[in-house]
mmCIF file of C-alpha atoms in Angstrom:
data_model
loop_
_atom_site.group_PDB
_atom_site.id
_atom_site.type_symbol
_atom_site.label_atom_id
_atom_site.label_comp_id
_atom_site.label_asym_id
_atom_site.label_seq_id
_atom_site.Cartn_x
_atom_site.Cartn_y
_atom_site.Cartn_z
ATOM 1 C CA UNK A 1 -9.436 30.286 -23.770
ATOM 2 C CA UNK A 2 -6.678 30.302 -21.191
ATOM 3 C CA UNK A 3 -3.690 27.869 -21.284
ATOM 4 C CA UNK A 4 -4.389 24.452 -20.145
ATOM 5 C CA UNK A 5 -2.018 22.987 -16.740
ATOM 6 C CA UNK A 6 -1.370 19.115 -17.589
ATOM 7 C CA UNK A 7 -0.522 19.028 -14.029
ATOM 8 C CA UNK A 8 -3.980 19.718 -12.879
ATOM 9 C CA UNK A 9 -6.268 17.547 -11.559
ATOM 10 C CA UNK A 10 -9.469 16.965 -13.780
ATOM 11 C CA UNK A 11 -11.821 18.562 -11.524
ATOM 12 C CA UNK A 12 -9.332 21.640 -10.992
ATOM 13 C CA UNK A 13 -9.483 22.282 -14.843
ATOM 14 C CA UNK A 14 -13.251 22.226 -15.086
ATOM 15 C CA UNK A 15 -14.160 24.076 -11.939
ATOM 16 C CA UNK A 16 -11.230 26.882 -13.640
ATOM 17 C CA UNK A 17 -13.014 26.250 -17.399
ATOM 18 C CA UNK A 18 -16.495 26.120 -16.146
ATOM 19 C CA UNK A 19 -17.543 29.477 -16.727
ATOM 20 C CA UNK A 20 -16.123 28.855 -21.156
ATOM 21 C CA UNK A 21 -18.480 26.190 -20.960
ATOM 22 C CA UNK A 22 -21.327 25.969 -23.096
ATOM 23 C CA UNK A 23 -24.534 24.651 -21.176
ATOM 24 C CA UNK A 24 -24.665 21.260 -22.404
ATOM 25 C CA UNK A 25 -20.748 20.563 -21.886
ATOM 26 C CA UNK A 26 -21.552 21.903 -17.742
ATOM 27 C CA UNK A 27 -24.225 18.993 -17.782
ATOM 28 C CA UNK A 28 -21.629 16.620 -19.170
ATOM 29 C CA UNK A 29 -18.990 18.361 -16.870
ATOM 30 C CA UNK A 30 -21.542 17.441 -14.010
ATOM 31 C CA UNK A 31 -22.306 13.663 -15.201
ATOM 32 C CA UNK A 32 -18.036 13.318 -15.201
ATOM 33 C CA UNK A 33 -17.925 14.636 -11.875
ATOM 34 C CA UNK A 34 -20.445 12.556 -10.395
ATOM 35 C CA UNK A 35 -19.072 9.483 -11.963
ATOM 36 C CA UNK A 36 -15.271 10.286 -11.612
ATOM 37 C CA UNK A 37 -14.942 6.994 -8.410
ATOM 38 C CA UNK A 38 -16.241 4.600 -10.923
ATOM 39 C CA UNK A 39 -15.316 6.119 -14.643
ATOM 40 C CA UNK A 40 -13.921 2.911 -15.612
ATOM 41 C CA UNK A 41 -17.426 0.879 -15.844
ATOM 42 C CA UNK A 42 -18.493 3.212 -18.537
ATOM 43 C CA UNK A 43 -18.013 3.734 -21.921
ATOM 44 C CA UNK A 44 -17.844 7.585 -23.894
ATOM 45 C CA UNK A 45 -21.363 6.962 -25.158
ATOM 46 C CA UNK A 46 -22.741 5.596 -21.648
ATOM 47 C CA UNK A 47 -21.594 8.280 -20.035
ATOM 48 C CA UNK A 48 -22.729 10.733 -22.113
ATOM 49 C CA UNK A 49 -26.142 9.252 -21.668
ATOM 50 C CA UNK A 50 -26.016 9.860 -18.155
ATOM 51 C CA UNK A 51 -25.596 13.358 -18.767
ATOM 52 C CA UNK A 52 -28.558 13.879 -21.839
ATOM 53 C CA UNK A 53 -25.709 14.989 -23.759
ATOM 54 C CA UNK A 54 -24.397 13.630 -27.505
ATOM 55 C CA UNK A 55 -20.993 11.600 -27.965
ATOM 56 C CA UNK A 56 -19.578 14.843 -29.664
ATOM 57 C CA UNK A 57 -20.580 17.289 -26.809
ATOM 58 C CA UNK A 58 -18.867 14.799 -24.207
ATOM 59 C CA UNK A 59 -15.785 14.968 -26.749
ATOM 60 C CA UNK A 60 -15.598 18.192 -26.560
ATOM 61 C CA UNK A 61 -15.512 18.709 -23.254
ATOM 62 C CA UNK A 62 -12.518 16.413 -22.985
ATOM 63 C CA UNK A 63 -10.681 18.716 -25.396
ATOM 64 C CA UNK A 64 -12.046 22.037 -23.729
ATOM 65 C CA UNK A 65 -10.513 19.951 -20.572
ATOM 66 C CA UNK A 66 -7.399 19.598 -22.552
ATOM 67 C CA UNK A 67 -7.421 15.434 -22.862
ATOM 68 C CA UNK A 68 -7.232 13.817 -26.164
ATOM 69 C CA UNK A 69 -10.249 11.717 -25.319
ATOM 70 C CA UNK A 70 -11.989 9.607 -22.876
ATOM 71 C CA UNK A 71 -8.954 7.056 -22.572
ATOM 72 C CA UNK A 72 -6.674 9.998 -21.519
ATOM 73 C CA UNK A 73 -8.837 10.656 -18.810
ATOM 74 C CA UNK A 74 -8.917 7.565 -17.562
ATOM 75 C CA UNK A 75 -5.486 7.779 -17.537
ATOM 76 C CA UNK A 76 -5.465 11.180 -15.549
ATOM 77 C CA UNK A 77 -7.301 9.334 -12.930
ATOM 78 C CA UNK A 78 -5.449 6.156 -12.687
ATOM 79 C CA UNK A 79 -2.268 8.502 -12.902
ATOM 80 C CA UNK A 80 -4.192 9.843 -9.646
ATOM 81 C CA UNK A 81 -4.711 6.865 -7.788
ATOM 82 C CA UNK A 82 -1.062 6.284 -8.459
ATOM 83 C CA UNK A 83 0.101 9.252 -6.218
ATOM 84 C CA UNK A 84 -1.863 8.164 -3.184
ATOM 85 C CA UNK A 85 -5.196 9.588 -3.875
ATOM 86 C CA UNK A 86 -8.186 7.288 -2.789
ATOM 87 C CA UNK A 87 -10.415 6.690 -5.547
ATOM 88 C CA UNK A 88 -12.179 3.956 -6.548
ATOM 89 C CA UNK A 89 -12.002 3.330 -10.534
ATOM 90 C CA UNK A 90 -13.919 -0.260 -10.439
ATOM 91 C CA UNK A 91 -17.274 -1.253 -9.429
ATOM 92 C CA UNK A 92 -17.680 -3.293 -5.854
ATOM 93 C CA UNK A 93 -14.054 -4.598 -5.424
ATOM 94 C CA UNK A 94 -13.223 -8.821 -5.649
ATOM 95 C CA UNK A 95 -12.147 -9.191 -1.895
ATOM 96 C CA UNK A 96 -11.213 -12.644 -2.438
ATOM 97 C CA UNK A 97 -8.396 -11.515 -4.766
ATOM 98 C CA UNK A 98 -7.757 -8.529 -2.280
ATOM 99 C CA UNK A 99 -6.574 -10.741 0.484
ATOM 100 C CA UNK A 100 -4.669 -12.559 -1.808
ATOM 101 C CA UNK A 101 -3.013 -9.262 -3.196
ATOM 102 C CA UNK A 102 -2.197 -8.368 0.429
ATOM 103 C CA UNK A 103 -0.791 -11.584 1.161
ATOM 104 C CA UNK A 104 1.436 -11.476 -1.986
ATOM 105 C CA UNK A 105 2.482 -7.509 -0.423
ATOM 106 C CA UNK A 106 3.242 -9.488 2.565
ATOM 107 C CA UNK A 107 5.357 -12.019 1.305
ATOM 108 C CA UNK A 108 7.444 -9.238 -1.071
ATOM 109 C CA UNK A 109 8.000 -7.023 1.559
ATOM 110 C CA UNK A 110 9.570 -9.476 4.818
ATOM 111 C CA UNK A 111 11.060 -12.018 2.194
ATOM 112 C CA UNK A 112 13.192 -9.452 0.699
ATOM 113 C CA UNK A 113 17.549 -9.528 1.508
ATOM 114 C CA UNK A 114 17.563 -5.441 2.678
ATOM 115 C CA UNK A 115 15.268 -6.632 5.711
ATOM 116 C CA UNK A 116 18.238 -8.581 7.332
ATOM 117 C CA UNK A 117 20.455 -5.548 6.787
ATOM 118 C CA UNK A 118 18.141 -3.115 8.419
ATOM 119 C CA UNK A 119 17.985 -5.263 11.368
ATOM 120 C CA UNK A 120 21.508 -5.394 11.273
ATOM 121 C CA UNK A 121 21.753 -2.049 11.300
ATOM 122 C CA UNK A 122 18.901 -1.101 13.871
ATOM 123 C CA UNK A 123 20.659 -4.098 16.320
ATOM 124 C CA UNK A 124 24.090 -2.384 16.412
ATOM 125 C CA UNK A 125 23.275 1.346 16.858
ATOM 126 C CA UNK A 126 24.040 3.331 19.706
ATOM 127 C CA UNK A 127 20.744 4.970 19.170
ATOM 128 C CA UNK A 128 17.530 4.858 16.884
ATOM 129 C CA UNK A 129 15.195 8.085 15.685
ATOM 130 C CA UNK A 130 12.353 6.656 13.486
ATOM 131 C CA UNK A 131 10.580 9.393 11.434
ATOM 132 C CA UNK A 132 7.532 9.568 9.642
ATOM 133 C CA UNK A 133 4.760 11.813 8.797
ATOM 134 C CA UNK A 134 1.155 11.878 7.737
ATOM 135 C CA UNK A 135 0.082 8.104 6.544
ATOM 136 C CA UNK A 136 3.832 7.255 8.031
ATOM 137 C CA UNK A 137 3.496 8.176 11.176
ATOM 138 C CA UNK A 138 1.103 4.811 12.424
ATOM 139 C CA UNK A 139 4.299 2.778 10.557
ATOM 140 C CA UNK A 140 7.086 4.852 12.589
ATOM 141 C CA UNK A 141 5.150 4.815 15.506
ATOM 142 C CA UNK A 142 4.470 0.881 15.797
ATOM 143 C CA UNK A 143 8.197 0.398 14.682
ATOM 144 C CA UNK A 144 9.419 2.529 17.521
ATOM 145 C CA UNK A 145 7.085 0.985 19.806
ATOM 146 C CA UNK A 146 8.368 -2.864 19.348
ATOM 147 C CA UNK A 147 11.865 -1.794 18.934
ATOM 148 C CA UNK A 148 11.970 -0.082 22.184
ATOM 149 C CA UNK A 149 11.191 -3.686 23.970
ATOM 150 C CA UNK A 150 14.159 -5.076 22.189
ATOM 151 C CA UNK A 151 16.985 -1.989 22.489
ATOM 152 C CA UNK A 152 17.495 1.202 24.312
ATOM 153 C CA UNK A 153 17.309 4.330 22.812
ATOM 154 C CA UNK A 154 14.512 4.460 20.494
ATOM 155 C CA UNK A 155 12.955 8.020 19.816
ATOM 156 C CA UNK A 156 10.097 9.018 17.287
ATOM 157 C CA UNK A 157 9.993 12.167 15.612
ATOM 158 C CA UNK A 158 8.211 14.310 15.172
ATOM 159 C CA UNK A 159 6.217 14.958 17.830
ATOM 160 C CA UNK A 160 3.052 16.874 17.964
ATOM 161 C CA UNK A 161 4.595 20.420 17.840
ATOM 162 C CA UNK A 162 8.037 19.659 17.059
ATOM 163 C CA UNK A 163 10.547 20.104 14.325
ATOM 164 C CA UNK A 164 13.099 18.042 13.498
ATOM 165 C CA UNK A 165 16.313 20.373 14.206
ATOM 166 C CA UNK A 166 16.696 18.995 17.366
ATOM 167 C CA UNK A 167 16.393 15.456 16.854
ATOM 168 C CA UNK A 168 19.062 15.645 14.136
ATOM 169 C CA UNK A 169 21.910 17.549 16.040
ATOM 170 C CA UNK A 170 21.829 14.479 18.447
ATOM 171 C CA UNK A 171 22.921 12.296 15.535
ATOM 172 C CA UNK A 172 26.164 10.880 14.682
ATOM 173 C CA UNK A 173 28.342 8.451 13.019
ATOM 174 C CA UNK A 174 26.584 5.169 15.026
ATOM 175 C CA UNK A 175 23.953 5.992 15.202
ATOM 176 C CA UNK A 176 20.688 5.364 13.082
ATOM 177 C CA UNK A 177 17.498 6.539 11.121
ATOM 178 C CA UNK A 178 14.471 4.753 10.424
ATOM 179 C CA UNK A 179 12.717 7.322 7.480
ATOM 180 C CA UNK A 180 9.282 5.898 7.118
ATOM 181 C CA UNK A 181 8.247 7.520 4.238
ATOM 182 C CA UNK A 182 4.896 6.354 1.875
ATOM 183 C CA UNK A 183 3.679 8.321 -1.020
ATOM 184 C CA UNK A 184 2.067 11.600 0.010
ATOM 185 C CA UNK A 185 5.101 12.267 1.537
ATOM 186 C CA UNK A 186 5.454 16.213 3.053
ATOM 187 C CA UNK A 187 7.894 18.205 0.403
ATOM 188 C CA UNK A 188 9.874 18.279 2.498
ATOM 189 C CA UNK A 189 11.293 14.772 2.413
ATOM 190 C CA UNK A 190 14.402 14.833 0.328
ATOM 191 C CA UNK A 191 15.538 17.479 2.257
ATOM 192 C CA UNK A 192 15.157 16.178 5.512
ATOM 193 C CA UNK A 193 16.774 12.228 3.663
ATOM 194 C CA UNK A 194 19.607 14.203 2.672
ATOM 195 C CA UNK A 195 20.441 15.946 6.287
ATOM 196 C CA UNK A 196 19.785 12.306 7.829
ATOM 197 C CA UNK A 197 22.593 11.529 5.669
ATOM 198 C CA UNK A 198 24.990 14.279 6.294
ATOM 199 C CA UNK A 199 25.009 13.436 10.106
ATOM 200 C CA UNK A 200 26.450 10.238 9.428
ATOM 201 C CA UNK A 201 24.189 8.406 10.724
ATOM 202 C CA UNK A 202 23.079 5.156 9.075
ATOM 203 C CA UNK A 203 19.484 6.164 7.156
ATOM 204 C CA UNK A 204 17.049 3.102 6.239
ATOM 205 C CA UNK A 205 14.202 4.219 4.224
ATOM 206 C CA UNK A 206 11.129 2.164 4.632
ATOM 207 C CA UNK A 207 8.184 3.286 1.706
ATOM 208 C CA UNK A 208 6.075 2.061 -1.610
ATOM 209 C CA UNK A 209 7.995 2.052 -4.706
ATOM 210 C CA UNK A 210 7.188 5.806 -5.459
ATOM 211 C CA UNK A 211 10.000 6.460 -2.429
ATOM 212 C CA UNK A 212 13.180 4.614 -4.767
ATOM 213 C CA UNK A 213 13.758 8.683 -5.934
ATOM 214 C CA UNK A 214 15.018 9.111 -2.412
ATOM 215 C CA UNK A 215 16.727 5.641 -1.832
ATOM 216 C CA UNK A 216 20.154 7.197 -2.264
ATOM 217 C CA UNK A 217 20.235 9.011 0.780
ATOM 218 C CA UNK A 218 19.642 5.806 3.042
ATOM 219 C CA UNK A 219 22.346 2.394 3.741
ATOM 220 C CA UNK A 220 19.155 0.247 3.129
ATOM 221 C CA UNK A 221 16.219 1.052 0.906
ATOM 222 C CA UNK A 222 12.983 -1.364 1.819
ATOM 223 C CA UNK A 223 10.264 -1.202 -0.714
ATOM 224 C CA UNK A 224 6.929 -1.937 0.477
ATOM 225 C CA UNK A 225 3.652 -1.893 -1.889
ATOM 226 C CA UNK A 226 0.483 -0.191 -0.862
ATOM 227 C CA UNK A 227 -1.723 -0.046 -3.221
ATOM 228 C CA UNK A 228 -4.653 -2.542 -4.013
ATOM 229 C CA UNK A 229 -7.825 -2.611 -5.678
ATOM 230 C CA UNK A 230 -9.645 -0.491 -2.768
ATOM 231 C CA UNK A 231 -10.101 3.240 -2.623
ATOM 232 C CA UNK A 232 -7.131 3.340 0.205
ATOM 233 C CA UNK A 233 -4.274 2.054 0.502
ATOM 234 C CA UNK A 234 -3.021 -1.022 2.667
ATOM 235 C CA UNK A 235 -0.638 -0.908 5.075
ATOM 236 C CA UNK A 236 -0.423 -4.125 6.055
ATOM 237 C CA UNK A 237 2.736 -5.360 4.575
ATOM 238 C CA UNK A 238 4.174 -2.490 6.135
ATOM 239 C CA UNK A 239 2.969 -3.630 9.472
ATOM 240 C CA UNK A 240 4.206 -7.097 9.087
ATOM 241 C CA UNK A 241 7.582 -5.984 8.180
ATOM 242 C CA UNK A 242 7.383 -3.662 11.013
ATOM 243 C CA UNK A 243 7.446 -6.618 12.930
ATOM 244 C CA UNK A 244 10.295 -8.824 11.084
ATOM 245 C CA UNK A 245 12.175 -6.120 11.342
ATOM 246 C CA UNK A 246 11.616 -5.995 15.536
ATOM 247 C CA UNK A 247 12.126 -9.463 15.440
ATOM 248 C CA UNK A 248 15.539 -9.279 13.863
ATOM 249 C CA UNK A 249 16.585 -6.711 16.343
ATOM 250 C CA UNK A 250 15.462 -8.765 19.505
ATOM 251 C CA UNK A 251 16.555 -11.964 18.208
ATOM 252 C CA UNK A 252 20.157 -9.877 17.789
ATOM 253 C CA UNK A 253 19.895 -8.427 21.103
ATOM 254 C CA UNK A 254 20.133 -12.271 22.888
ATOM 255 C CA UNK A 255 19.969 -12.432 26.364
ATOM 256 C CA UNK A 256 20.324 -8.457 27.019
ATOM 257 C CA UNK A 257 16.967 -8.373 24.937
ATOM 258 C CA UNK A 258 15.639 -10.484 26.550
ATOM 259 C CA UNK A 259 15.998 -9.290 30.129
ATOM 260 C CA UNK A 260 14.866 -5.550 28.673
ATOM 261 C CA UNK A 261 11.711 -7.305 28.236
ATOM 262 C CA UNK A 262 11.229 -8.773 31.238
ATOM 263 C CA UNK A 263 12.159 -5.296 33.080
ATOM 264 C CA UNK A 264 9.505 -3.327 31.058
ATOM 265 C CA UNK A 265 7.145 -6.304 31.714
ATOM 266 C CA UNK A 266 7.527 -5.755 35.818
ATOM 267 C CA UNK A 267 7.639 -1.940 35.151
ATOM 268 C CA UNK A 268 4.363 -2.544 33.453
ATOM 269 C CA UNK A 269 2.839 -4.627 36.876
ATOM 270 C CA UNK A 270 4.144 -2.117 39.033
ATOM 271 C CA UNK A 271 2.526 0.628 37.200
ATOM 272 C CA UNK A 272 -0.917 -1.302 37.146
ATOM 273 C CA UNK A 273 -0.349 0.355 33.448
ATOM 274 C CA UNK A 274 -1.436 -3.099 31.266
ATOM 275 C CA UNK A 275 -4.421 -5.941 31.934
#
């Protein structure tokens, strides 16, 4: 039998193991794939079961699989759900105690002392790039979009068919860097964090606790949790501080924010762009 990969996904190791299998451990490889969104409402025995198999076939697929046992796979999956994958592990979620898990993210996430410093920060720069990718890029986006009614100078990045080369050469001591950056980040994030940095350029890093690896780079680090009990994660604490954050700016921006708002406003009538 070939070497097992701990780093591979459950059903990466049986689709690569699949042909060592003997026939009953493929119908309890089958019965574990079918039941991998909801693996947590069963027991080794149930689930076995579900396959026609015996306790001791399903147990050996684990170890053919290269877990211990059933617990370890749980494990694997939860470990899973951890990086950003959607999966659902429990049966029909409790959305009562969702909305008062989101309200708790909420709460953590604008009540926390960085968010004063990153408006701060975002107030008194000469200019603003605000970066994100993938599951980031709705954050970045909305953040660019409210700060650019309060200040000048706001860009996003990147843009559909753009790198980031350019955006950085721009950058200077004054200037700052909103990285937006939630697990399932591109690998290509600590790099890009650490050339933020080297501009000299303030950075603020905006992600779920997964993103405190990359916190060293950036002036202000601003954890914000995700992940609930649904399949996919929540972004909504990272919309409301989205908007603290705004707020902060424009209320730092006084009157001159003020009267940027009221110019975009009759740009906006002009235009016939807005009911």
């Amino acid at each position: 039998m070939t070497e097992l990969r701990i780093d591979e996904r459950i059903d990466e190791r049986i689709a690569r193991h699949h042909p060592e299998l003997t026939s009953q451990e493929r119908r309890a490889a089958e019965a574990l794939l079918e039941h991998l969104d909801d693996l947590a409402i069963y027991r080794a025995s149930e689930l076995a079961a579900l396959a026609g198999v015996s306790k001791a076939t399903m147990s050996r697929l684990f170890r053919s699989l290269g877990f211990t046992g059933f617990d370890e796979v749980r494990d694997h999956l939860r470990a899973l759900r951890g990086t950003g994958e959607p999966r659902r592990t429990e049966g029909p979620p409790d959305l009562a105690a969702h909305a008062e898990q989101e309200a708790a993210a909420v709460a953590d996430a604008v009540l926390q002392p960085g968010v004063a410093d990153a408006a701060a920060v975002l107030a008194g720069a000469r200019s603003v790039l605000v970066v994100g990718w993938r599951n980031s890029h709705p954050v970045a986006l909305h953040l660019r979009e409210q700060l650019v009614q309060a200040r000048p100078r706001v860009a996003l990045a990147p843009l559909p068919g753009q790198v980031l080369g350019e955006e950085l050469a721009d950058l200077g001591s004054g200037d700052a860097v909103v990285a937006v950056g939630f697990r399932r980040r591109p690998a290509g994030f600590a790099g890009f964090m650490a050339a933020a940095a080297a501009t000299g350029a303030d950075v603020v890093l905006l992600g779920d606790p997964t993103a405190a690896g990359h916190s060293g780079s950036a002036r202000v680090w601003l954890p914000c949790p995700v992940q609930g009990p649904l399949a996919f994660d929540s972004y909504a604490a990272a919309m409301s501080l989205v908007g603290v954050l705004a707020d902060g700016v424009l209320s730092r921006a006084g009157r001159a924010g003020q009267d940027r708002i009221s110019a975009i406003s009759a740009a906006y009538s002009r235009l016939a762009e807005v009911e």
